[in-house]
mmCIF file of C-alpha atoms in Angstrom:
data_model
loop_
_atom_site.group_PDB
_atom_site.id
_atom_site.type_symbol
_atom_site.label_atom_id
_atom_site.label_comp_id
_atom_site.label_asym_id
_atom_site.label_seq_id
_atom_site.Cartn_x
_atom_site.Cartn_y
_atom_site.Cartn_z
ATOM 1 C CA UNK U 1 151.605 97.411 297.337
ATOM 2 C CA UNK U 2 148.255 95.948 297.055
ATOM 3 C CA UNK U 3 144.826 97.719 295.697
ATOM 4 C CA UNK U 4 142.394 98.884 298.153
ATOM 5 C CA UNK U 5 140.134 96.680 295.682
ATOM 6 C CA UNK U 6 142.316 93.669 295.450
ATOM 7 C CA UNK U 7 140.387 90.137 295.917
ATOM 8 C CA UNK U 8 141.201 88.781 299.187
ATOM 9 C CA UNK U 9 143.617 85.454 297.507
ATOM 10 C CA UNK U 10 145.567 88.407 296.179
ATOM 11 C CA UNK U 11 146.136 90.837 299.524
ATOM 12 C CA UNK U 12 147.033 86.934 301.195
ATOM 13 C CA UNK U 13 149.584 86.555 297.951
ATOM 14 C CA UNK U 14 151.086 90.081 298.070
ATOM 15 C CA UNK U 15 151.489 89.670 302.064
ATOM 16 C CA UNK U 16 152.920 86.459 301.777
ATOM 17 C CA UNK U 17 155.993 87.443 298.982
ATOM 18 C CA UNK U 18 156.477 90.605 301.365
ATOM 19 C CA UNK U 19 156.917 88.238 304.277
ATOM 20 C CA UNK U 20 159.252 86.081 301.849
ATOM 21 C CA UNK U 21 161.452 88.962 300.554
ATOM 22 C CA UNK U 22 161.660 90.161 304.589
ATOM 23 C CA UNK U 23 162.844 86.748 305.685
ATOM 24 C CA UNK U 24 160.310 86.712 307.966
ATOM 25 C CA UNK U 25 159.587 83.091 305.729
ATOM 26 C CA UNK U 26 163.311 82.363 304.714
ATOM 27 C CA UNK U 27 163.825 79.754 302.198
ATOM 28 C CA UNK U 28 162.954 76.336 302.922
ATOM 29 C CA UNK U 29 160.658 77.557 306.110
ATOM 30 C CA UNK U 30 157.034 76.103 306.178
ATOM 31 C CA UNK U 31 154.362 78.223 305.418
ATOM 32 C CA UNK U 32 150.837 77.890 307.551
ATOM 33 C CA UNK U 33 148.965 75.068 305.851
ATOM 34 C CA UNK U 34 145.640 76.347 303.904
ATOM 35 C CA UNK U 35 143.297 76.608 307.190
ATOM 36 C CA UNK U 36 145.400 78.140 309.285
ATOM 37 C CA UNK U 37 145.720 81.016 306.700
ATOM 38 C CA UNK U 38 141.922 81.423 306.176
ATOM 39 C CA UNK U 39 142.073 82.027 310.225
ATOM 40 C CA UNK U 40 144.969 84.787 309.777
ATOM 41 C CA UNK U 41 143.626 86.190 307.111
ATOM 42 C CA UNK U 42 139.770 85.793 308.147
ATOM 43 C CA UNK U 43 139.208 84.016 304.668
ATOM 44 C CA UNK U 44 137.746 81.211 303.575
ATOM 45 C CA UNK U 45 139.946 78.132 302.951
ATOM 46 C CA UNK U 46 139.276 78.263 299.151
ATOM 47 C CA UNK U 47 140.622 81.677 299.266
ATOM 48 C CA UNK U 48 143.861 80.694 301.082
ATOM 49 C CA UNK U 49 144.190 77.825 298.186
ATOM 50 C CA UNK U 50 143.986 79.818 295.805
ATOM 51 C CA UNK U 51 146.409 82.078 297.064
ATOM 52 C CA UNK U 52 148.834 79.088 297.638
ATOM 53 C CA UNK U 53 148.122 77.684 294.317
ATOM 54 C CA UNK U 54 149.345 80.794 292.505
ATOM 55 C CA UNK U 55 152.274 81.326 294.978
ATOM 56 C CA UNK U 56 153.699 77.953 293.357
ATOM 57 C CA UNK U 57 153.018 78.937 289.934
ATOM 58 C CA UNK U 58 154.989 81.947 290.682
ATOM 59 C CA UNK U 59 158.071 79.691 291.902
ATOM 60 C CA UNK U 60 157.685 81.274 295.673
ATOM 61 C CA UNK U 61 157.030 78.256 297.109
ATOM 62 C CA UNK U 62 156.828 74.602 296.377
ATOM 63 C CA UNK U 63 154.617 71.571 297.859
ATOM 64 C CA UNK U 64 155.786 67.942 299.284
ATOM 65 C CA UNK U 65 152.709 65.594 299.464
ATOM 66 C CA UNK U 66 151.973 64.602 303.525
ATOM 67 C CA UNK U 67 154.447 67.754 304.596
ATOM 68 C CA UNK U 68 153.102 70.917 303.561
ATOM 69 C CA UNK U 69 154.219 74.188 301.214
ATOM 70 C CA UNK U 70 157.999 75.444 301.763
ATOM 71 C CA UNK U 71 159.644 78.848 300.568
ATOM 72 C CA UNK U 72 161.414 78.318 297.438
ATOM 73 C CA UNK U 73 162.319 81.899 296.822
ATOM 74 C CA UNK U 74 161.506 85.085 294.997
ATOM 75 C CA UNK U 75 161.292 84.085 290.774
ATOM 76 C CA UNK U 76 162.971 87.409 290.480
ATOM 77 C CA UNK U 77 166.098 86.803 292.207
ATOM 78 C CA UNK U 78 166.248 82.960 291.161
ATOM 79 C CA UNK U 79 166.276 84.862 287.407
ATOM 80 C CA UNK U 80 169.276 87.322 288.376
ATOM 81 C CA UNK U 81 171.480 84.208 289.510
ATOM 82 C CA UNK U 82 170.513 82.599 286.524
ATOM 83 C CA UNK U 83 168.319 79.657 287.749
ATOM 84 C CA UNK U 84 164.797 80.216 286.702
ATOM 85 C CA UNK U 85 162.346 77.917 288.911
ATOM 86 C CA UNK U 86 161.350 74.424 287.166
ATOM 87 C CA UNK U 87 158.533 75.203 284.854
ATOM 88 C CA UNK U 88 158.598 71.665 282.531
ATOM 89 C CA UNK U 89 159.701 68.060 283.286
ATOM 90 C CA UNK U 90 160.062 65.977 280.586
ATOM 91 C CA UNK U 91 160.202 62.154 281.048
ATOM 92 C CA UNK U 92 162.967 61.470 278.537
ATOM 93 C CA UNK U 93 163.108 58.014 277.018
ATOM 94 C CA UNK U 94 165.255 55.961 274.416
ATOM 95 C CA UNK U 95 163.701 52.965 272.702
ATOM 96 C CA UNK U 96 161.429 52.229 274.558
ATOM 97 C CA UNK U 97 157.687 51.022 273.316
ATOM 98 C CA UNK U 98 154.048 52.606 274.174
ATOM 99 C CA UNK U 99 154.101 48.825 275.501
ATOM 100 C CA UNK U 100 156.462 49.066 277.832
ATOM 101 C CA UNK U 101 155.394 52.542 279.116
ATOM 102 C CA UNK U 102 151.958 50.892 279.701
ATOM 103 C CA UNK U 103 153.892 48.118 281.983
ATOM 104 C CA UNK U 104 152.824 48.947 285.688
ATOM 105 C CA UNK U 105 157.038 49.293 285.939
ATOM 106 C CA UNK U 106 156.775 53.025 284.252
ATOM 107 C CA UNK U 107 153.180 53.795 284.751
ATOM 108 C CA UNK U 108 153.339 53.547 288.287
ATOM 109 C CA UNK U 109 156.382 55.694 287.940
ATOM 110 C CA UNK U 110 154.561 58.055 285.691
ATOM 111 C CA UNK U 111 151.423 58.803 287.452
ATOM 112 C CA UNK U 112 153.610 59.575 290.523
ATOM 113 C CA UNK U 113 155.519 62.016 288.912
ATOM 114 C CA UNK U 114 152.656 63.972 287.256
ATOM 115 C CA UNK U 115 150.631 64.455 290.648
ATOM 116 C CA UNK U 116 153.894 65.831 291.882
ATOM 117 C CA UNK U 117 154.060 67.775 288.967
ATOM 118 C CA UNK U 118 150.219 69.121 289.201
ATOM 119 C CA UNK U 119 150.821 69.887 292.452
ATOM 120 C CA UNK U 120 153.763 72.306 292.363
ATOM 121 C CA UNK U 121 151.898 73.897 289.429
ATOM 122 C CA UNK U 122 154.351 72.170 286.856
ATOM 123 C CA UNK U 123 153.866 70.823 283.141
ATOM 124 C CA UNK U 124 154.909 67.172 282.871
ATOM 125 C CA UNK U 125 155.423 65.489 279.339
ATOM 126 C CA UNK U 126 156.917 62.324 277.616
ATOM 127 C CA UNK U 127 159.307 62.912 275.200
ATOM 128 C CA UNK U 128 160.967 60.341 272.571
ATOM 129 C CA UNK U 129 164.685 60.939 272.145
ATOM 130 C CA UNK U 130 165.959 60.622 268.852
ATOM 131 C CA UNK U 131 169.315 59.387 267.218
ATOM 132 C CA UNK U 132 170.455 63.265 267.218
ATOM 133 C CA UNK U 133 169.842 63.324 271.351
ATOM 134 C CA UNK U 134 168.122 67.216 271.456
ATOM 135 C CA UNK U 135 166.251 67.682 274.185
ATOM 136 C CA UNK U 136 163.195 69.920 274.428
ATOM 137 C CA UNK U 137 164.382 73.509 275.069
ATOM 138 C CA UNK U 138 162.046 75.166 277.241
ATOM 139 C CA UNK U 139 163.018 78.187 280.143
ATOM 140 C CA UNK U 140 162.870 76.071 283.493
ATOM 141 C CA UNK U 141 163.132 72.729 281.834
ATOM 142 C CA UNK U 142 164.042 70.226 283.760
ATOM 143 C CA UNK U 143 164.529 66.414 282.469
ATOM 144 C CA UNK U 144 163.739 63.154 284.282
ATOM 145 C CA UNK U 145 166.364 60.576 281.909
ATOM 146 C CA UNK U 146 165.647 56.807 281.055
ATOM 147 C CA UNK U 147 168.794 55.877 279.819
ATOM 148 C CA UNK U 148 169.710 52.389 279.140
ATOM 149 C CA UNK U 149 173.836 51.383 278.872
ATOM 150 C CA UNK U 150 173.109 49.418 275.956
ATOM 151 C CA UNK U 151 171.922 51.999 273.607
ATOM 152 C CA UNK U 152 172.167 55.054 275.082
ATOM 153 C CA UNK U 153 174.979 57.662 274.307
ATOM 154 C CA UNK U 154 176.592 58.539 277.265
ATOM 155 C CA UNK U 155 178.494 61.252 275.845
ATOM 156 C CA UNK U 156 175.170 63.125 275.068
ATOM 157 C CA UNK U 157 174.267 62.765 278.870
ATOM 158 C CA UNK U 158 177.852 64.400 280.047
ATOM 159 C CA UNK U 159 177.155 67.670 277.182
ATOM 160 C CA UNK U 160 174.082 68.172 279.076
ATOM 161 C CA UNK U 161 175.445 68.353 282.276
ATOM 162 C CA UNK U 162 178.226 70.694 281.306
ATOM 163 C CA UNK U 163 175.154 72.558 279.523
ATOM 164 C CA UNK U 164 174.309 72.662 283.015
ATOM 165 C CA UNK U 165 170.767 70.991 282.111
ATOM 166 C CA UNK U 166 168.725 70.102 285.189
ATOM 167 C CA UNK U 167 168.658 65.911 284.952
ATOM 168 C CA UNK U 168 167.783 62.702 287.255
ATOM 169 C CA UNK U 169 167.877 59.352 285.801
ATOM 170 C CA UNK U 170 166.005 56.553 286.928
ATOM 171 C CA UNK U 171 166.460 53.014 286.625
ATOM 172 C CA UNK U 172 170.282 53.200 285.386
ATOM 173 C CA UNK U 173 172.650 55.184 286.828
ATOM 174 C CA UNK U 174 176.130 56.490 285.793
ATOM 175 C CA UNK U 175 178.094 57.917 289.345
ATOM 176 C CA UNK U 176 180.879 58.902 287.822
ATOM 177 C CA UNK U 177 179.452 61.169 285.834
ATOM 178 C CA UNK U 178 177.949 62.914 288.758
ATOM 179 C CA UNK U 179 174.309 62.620 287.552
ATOM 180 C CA UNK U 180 171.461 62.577 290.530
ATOM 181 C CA UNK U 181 169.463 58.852 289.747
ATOM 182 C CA UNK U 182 166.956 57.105 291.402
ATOM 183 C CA UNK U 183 166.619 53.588 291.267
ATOM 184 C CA UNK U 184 165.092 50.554 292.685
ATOM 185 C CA UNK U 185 167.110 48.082 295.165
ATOM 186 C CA UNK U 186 167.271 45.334 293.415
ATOM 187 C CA UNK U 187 169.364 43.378 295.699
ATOM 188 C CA UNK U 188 167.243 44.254 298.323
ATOM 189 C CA UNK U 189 164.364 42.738 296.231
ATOM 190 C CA UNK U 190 166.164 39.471 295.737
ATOM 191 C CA UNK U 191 166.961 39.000 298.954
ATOM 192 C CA UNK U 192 163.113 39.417 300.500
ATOM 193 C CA UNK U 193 161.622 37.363 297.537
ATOM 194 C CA UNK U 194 164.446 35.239 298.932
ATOM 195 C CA UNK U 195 164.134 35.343 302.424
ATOM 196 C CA UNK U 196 160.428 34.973 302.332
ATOM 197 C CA UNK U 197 160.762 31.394 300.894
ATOM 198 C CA UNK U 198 163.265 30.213 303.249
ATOM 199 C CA UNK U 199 161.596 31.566 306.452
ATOM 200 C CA UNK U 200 158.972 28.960 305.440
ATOM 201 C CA UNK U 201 160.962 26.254 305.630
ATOM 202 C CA UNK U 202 162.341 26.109 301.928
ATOM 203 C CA UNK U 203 166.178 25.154 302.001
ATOM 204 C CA UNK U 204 166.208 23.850 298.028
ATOM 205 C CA UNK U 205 165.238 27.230 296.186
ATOM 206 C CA UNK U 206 165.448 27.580 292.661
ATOM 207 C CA UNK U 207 165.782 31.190 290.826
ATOM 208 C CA UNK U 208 164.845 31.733 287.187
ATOM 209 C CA UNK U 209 166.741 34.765 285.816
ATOM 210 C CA UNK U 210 167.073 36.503 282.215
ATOM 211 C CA UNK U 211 170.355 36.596 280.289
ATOM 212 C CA UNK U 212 172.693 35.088 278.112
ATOM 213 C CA UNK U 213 174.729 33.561 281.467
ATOM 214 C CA UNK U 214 174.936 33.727 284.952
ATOM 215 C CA UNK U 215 178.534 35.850 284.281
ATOM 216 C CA UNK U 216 176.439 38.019 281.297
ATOM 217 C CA UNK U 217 173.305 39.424 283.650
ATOM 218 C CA UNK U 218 171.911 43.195 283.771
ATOM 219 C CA UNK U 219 172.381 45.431 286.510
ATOM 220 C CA UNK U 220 169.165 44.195 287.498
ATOM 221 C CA UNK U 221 168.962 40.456 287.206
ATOM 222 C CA UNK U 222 172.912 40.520 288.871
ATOM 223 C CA UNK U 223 171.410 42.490 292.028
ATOM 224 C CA UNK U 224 168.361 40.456 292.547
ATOM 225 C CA UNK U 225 171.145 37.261 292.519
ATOM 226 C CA UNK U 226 173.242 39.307 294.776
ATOM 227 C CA UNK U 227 170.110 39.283 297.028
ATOM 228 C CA UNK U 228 169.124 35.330 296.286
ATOM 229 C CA UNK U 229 172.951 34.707 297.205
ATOM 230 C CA UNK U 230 172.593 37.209 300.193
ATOM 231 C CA UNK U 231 169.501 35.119 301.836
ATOM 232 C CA UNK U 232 171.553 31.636 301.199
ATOM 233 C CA UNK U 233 174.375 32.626 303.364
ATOM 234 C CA UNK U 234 172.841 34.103 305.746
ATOM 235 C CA UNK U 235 171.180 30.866 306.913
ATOM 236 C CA UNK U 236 174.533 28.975 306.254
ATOM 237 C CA UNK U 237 172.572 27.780 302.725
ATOM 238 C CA UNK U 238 175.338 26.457 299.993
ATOM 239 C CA UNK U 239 174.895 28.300 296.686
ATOM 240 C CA UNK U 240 173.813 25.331 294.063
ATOM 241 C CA UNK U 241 174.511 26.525 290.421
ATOM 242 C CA UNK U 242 172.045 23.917 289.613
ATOM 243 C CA UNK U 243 169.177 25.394 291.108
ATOM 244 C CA UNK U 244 170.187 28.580 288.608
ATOM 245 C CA UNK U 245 168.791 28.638 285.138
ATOM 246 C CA UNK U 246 169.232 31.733 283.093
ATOM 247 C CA UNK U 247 167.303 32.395 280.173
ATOM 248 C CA UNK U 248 168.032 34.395 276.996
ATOM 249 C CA UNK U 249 165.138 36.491 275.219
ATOM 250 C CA UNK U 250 164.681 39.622 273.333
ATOM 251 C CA UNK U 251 162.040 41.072 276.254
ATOM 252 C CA UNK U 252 160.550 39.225 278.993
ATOM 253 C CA UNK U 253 157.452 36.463 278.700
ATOM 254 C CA UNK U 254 155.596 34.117 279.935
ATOM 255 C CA UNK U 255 157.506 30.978 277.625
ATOM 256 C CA UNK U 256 160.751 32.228 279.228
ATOM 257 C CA UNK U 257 159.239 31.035 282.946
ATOM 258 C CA UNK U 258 157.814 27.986 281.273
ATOM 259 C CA UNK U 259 160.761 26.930 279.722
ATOM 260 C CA UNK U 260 163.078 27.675 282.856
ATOM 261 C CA UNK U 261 160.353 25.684 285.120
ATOM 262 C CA UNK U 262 160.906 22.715 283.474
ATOM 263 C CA UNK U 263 164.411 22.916 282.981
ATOM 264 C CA UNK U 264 164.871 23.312 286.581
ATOM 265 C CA UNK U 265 162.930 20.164 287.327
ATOM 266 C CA UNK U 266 164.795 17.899 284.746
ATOM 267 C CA UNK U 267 167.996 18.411 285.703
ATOM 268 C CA UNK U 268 167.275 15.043 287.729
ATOM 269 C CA UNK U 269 168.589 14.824 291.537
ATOM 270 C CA UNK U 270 166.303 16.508 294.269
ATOM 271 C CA UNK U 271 164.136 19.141 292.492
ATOM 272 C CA UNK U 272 163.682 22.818 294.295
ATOM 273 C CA UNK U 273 160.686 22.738 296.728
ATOM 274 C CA UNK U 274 160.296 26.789 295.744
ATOM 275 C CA UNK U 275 161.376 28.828 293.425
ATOM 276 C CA UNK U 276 162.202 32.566 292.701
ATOM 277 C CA UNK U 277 160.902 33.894 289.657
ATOM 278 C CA UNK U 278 163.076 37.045 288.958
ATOM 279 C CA UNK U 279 159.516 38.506 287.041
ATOM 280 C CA UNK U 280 155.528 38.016 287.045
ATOM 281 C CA UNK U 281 155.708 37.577 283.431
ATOM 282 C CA UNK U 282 158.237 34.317 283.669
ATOM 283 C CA UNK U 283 156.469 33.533 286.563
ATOM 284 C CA UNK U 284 153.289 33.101 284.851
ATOM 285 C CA UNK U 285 154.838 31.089 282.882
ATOM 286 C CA UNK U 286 156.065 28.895 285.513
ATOM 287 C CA UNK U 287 152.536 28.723 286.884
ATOM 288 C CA UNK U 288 151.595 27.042 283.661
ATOM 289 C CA UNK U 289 154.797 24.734 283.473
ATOM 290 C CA UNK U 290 153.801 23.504 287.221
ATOM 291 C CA UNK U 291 149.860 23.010 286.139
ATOM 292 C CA UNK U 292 151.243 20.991 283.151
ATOM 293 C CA UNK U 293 153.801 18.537 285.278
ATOM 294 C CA UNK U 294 151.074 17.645 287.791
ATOM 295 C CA UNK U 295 152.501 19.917 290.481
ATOM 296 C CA UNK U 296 150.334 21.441 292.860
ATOM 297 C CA UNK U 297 150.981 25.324 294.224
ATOM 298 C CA UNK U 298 151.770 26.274 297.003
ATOM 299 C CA UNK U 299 151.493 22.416 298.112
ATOM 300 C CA UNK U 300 154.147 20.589 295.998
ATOM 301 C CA UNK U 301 156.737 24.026 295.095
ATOM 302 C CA UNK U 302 156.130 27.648 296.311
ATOM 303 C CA UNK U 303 156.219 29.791 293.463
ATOM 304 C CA UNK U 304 157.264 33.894 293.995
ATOM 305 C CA UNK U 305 157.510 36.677 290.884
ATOM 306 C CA UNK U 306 158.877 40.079 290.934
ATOM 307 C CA UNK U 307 157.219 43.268 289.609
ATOM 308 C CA UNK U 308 153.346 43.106 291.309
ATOM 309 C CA UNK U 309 152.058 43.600 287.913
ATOM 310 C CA UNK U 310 147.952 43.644 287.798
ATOM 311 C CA UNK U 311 147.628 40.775 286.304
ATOM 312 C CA UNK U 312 149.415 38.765 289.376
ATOM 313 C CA UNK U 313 146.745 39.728 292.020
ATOM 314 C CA UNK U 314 144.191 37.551 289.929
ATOM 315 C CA UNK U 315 146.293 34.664 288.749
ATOM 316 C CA UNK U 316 144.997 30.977 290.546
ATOM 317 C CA UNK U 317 146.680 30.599 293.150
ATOM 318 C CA UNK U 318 147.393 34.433 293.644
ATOM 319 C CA UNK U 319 150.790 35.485 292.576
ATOM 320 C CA UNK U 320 153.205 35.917 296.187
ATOM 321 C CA UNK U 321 155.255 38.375 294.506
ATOM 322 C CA UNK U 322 157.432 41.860 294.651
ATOM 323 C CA UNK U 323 156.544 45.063 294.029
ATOM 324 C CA UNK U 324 159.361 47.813 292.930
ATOM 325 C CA UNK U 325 157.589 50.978 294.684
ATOM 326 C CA UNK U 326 157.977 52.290 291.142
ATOM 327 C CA UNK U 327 155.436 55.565 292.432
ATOM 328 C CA UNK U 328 158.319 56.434 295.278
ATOM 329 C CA UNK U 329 160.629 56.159 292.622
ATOM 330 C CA UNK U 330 159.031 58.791 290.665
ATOM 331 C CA UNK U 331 157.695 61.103 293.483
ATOM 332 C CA UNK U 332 161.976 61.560 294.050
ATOM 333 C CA UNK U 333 162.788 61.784 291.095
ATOM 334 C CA UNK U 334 160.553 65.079 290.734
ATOM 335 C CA UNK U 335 161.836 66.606 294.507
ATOM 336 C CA UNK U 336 165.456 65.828 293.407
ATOM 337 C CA UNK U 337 164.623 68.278 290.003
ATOM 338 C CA UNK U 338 162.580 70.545 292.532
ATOM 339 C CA UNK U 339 165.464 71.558 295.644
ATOM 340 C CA UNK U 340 167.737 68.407 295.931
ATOM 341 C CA UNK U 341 170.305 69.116 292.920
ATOM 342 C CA UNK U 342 173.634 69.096 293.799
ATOM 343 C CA UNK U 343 175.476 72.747 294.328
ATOM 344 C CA UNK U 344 178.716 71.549 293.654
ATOM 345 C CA UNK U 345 180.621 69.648 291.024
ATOM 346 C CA UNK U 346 181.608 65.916 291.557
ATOM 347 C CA UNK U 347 178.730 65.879 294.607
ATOM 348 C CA UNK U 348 176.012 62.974 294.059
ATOM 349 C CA UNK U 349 172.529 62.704 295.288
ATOM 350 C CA UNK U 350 171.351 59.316 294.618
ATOM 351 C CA UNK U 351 168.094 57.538 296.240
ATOM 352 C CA UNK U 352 167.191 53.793 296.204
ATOM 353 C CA UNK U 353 164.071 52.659 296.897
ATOM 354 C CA UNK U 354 163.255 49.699 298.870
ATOM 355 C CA UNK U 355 160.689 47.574 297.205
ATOM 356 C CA UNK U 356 158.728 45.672 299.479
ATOM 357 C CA UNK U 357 157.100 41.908 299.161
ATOM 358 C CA UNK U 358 153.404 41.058 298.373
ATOM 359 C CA UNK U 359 152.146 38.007 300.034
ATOM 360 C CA UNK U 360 149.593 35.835 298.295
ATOM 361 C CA UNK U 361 148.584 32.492 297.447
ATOM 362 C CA UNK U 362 151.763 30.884 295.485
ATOM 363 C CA UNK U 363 153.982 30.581 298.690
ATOM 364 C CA UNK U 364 153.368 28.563 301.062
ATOM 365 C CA UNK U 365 155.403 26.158 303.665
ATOM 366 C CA UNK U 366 157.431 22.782 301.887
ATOM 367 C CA UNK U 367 155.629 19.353 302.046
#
């Protein structure tokens, strides 16, 4: 019951749980957006913020950006069937560098997953796992899991799902383990880098990839070949291993591209009249390698990266490139932890995100 004295936000709060705990607003129903409370109520619309700002800090209700606030439920009875709303996400990360969090990869990611966050009223953090695996105990933690094959422990990741631990991983993914991920298409991306260059005319495309062999590829450098492959036969193009070079480095750079450039063009026979850089950093380096041989770009060989980092929208000539929708990636990965976890065991929810390609000034049609 609500004081005679009560601030309006709070007479609009206590109305609004009754309505929830009635049904009248069952869960998952839309609530009226912030104005057309102030007109129910005969508020202001600050008032009817507030009053939906503290609803989601209470776990009644959640928001989705573009949609509007939903009814998530009383806290009370989420706490008797043990299931206290999400009150922390931590971004969870093995081995990995400031560096490489700074890479527009994860920041884009990151951003996008703290204005979810601050918008459902939610504390977001980073947190460095160490060789011993704990994870930040906090009631209504939930944990958003970067977990590469290579050196991360999958053992630790199946004891916190029988902990019952709320997770999502993002870039890798384990399905048989039941785990919700979110990743990027990568074959999806390496077949529009693709396809872009051969709907201009290109029919000799080269592809610069990182590894220790074509056979001995990440998940991600094997999709975005998938994808190059994928474009090729669609327009009845052979596959040329020669027109592959693979290159083998500790992280990716700039030398890598160069290197792989001018491998691909001293292989002798007819040289590629485009080529797909499988990221902006080797591609830079490319850019270089063609500068140094003579070779003009777009004029003499089309040139496209992969990642849309900064730096590419100011390279000369602009860097054609793709970028991984890394903020969509992150904005699921948060609504997953939020209402989309699985209610049964052995059930998967999974998302990929399509990245999409950014035309500039490296691409252009063959000579």
């Amino acid at each position: 019951m609500t004081d005679k004295g009560a601030p309006m936000y709070q007479v609009m709060i206590d109305d609004l749980k009754a309505k929830i705990r009635s049904g009248k607003y069952p869960q998952g129903w839309p609530l009226p957006n912030q104005q057309e409370l102030a007109k129910q109520y005969n508020a202001s619309e600050i008032t009817s913020r507030r009053a939906l700002t503290e609803l989601v800090n209470e776990g009644y209700v959640y928001r989705v950006r573009g949609k509007g606030t939903f009814v998530r439920g009383p806290e009370a009875e989420e706490e008797k069937m043990g299931s206290l709303p999400v009150r922390h996400i931590f971004f969870v990360y093995h081995n990995l560098s400031v560096d490489s969090l700074n890479h527009r990869y994860w920041s884009d990611m990151l951003e996008a997953m703290r204005e979810v966050c601050e918008e459902n009223g939610i504390d977001f953090y980073l947190w460095a796992v160490d060789e011993r695996y704990r994870l930040p105990e906090k009631p209504g933690a939930a944990y958003v899991l970067v977990t590469p094959p290579h050196n991360f422990d999958q053992k630790s990741i199946e004891a916190w799902r029988d902990e019952g631990k709320r997770l999502v991983t993002v870039q890798f993914y384990y399905p048989h383990l039941s785990v919700p991920y979110v990743v990027a298409d990568n074959l999806t991306g390496g077949y529009l880098a693709t396809q872009h260059l051969l709907s201009l005319g290109h029919r000799r495309t080269g592809i610069i990839l990182t590894g220790k062999s074509v056979v001995d590829l990440n998940q991600e450098f094997s999709l975005r070949l998938q994808g190059y492959r994928l474009a090729l036969q669609q327009l009845q193009i052979p596959f040329e291993p020669e027109l592959v070079c693979v290159m083998d480095g500790p992280f990716e750079n700039a030398e890598m591209g160069y290197q792989g450039f001018k491998k691909l063009f001293g292989r002798g026979g007819e040289p590629p009249t485009a080529v797909f850089v499988t990221s902006d950093l080797k591609a830079l380096g490319a850019l270089k390698a063609a500068q140094d041989m003579g070779l003009e770009v777009p004029r003499d060989v089309s040139i496209i990266g992969y990642d849309d980092l900064r730096i590419s929208a100011y390279t000369y000539p602009h860097l054609t490139t793709i970028n991984q929708n890394t903020a969509q990636i992150g904005r699921r990965a948060i609504e997953i932890l939020l209402r989309e976890l699985p209610r049964n065991p052995g059930e998967l929810v999974k998302d990929e995100i399509i990245p999409r390609l950014v035309v500039r000034g490296t691409t252009g049609a063959p000579r």
